Coordinates of C-alpha atoms in Angstrom, one line a residue:
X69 CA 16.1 24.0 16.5
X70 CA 15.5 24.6 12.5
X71 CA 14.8 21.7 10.5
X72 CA 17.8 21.5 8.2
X73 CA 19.2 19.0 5.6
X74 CA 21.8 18.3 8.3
X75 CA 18.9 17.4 10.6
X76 CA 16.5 16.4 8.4
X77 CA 18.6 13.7 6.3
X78 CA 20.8 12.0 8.9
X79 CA 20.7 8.1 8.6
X80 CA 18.6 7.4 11.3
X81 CA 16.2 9.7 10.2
X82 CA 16.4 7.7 6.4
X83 CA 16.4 4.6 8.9
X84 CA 13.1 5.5 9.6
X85 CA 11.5 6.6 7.0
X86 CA 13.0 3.0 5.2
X87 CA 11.0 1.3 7.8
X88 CA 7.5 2.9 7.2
X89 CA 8.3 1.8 3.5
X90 CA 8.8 -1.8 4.5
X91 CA 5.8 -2.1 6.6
X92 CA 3.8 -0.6 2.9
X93 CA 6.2 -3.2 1.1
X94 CA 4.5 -5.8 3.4
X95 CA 1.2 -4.3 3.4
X96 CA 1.3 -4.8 -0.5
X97 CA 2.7 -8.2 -1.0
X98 CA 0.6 -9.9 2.2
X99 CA -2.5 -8.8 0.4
X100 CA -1.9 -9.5 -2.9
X101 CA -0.3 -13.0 -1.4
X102 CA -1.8 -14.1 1.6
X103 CA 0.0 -15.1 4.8
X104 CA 0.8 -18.7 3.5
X105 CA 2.0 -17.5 0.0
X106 CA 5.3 -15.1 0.8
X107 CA 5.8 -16.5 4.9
X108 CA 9.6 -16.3 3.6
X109 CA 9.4 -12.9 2.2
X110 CA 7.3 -11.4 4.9
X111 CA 9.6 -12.6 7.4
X112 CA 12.4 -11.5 5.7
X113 CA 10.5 -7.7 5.7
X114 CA 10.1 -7.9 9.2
X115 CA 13.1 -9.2 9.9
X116 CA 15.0 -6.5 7.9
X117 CA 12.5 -3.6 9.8
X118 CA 13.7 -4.9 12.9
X119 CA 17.5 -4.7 12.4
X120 CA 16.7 -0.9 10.5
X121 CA 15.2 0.1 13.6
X122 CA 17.7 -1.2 15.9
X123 CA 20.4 0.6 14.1
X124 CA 18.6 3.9 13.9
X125 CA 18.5 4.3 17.6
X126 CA 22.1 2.9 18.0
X127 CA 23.6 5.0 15.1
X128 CA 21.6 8.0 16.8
X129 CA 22.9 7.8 19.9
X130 CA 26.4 6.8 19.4
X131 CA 26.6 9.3 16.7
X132 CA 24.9 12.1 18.5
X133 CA 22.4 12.2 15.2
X134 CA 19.6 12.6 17.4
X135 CA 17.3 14.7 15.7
X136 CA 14.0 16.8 16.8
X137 CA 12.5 15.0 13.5
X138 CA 14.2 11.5 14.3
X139 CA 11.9 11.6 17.8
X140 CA 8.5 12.1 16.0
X141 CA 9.6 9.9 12.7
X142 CA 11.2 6.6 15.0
X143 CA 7.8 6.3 16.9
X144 CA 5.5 7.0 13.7
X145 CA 7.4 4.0 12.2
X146 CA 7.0 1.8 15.0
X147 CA 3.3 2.6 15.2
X148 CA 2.8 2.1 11.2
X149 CA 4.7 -1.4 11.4
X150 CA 2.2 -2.2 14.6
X151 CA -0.6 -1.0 12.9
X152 CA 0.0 -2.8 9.4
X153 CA 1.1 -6.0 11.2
X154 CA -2.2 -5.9 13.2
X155 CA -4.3 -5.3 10.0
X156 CA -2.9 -8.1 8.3
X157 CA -3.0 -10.7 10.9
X158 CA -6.3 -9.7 11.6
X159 CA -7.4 -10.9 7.9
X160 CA -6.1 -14.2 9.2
X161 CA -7.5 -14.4 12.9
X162 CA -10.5 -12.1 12.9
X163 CA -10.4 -12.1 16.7
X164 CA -7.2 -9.9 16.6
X165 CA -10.1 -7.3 15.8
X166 CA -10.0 -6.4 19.4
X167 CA -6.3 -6.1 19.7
X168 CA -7.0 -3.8 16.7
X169 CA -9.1 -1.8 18.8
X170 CA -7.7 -1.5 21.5
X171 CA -4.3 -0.7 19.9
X172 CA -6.3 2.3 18.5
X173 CA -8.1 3.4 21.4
X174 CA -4.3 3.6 23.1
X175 CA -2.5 5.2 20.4
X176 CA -5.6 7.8 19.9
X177 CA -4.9 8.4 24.2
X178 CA -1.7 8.8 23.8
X179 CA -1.7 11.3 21.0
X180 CA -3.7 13.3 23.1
X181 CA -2.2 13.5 25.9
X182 CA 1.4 13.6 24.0
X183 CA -0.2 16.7 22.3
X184 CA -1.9 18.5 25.7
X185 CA 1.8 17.7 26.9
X186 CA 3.4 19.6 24.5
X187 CA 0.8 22.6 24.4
X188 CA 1.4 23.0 28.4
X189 CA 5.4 22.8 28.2
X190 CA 5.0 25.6 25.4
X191 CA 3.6 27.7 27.5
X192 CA 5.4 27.5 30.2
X193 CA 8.8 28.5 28.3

């Protein structure tokens, strides 16, 4: 399948890519902030990530916008939101250091075997 603007800009795709900006947007104000300074705000952020990516996968599906893009860019979001909420919590409870770690450790496994995945299935077509 090409990567057109048909399948490039569909709204779950800008769903997405809307949710990697939030978890920035939080990144940003969290740190210049602090937890205890913008709880209503941050909550807010996540709150509003949350509902985006709920819809994306609704409005995919129901819509039949699923896109070859929209399954790498949905999952990249999550993990970024993941990640940045990790990072800043840890800041606040420097135990989450492991979680940290270990939620790197997995993501790095996965990648790898996502990507030997893929490299087998292409040669097999």
């Amino acid at each position: 399948m090409k990567l057109d603007k048909k399948h490039i800009f569909t709204i779950p795709n800008i769903l997405s890519a809307f949710r990697i900006i939030l978890a920035f947007v939080f990144l940003i104000i969290f740190y210049q902030s602090g937890f205890s300074g913008k709880k209503n705000l941050l909550t807010c952020i996540i709150l509003l990530s949350a509902i985006t990516d709920f819809l994306d996968g609704k409005i995919a599906r129901k819509f039949n916008m699923v896109s070859e893009l929209g399954k790498i860019l949905d999952p990249v979001a999550d993990k970024v939101t993941q990640g940045i909420l990790i990072l800043c919590l840890m800041k606040e409870y420097p135990l989450l250091k492991w979680l940290f770690a270990l939620f790197a450790v997995k993501e790095a496994f996965m990648g790898i075997v996502g990507a030997k995945a893929l490299k087998k299935t292409a040669h097999n077509d």
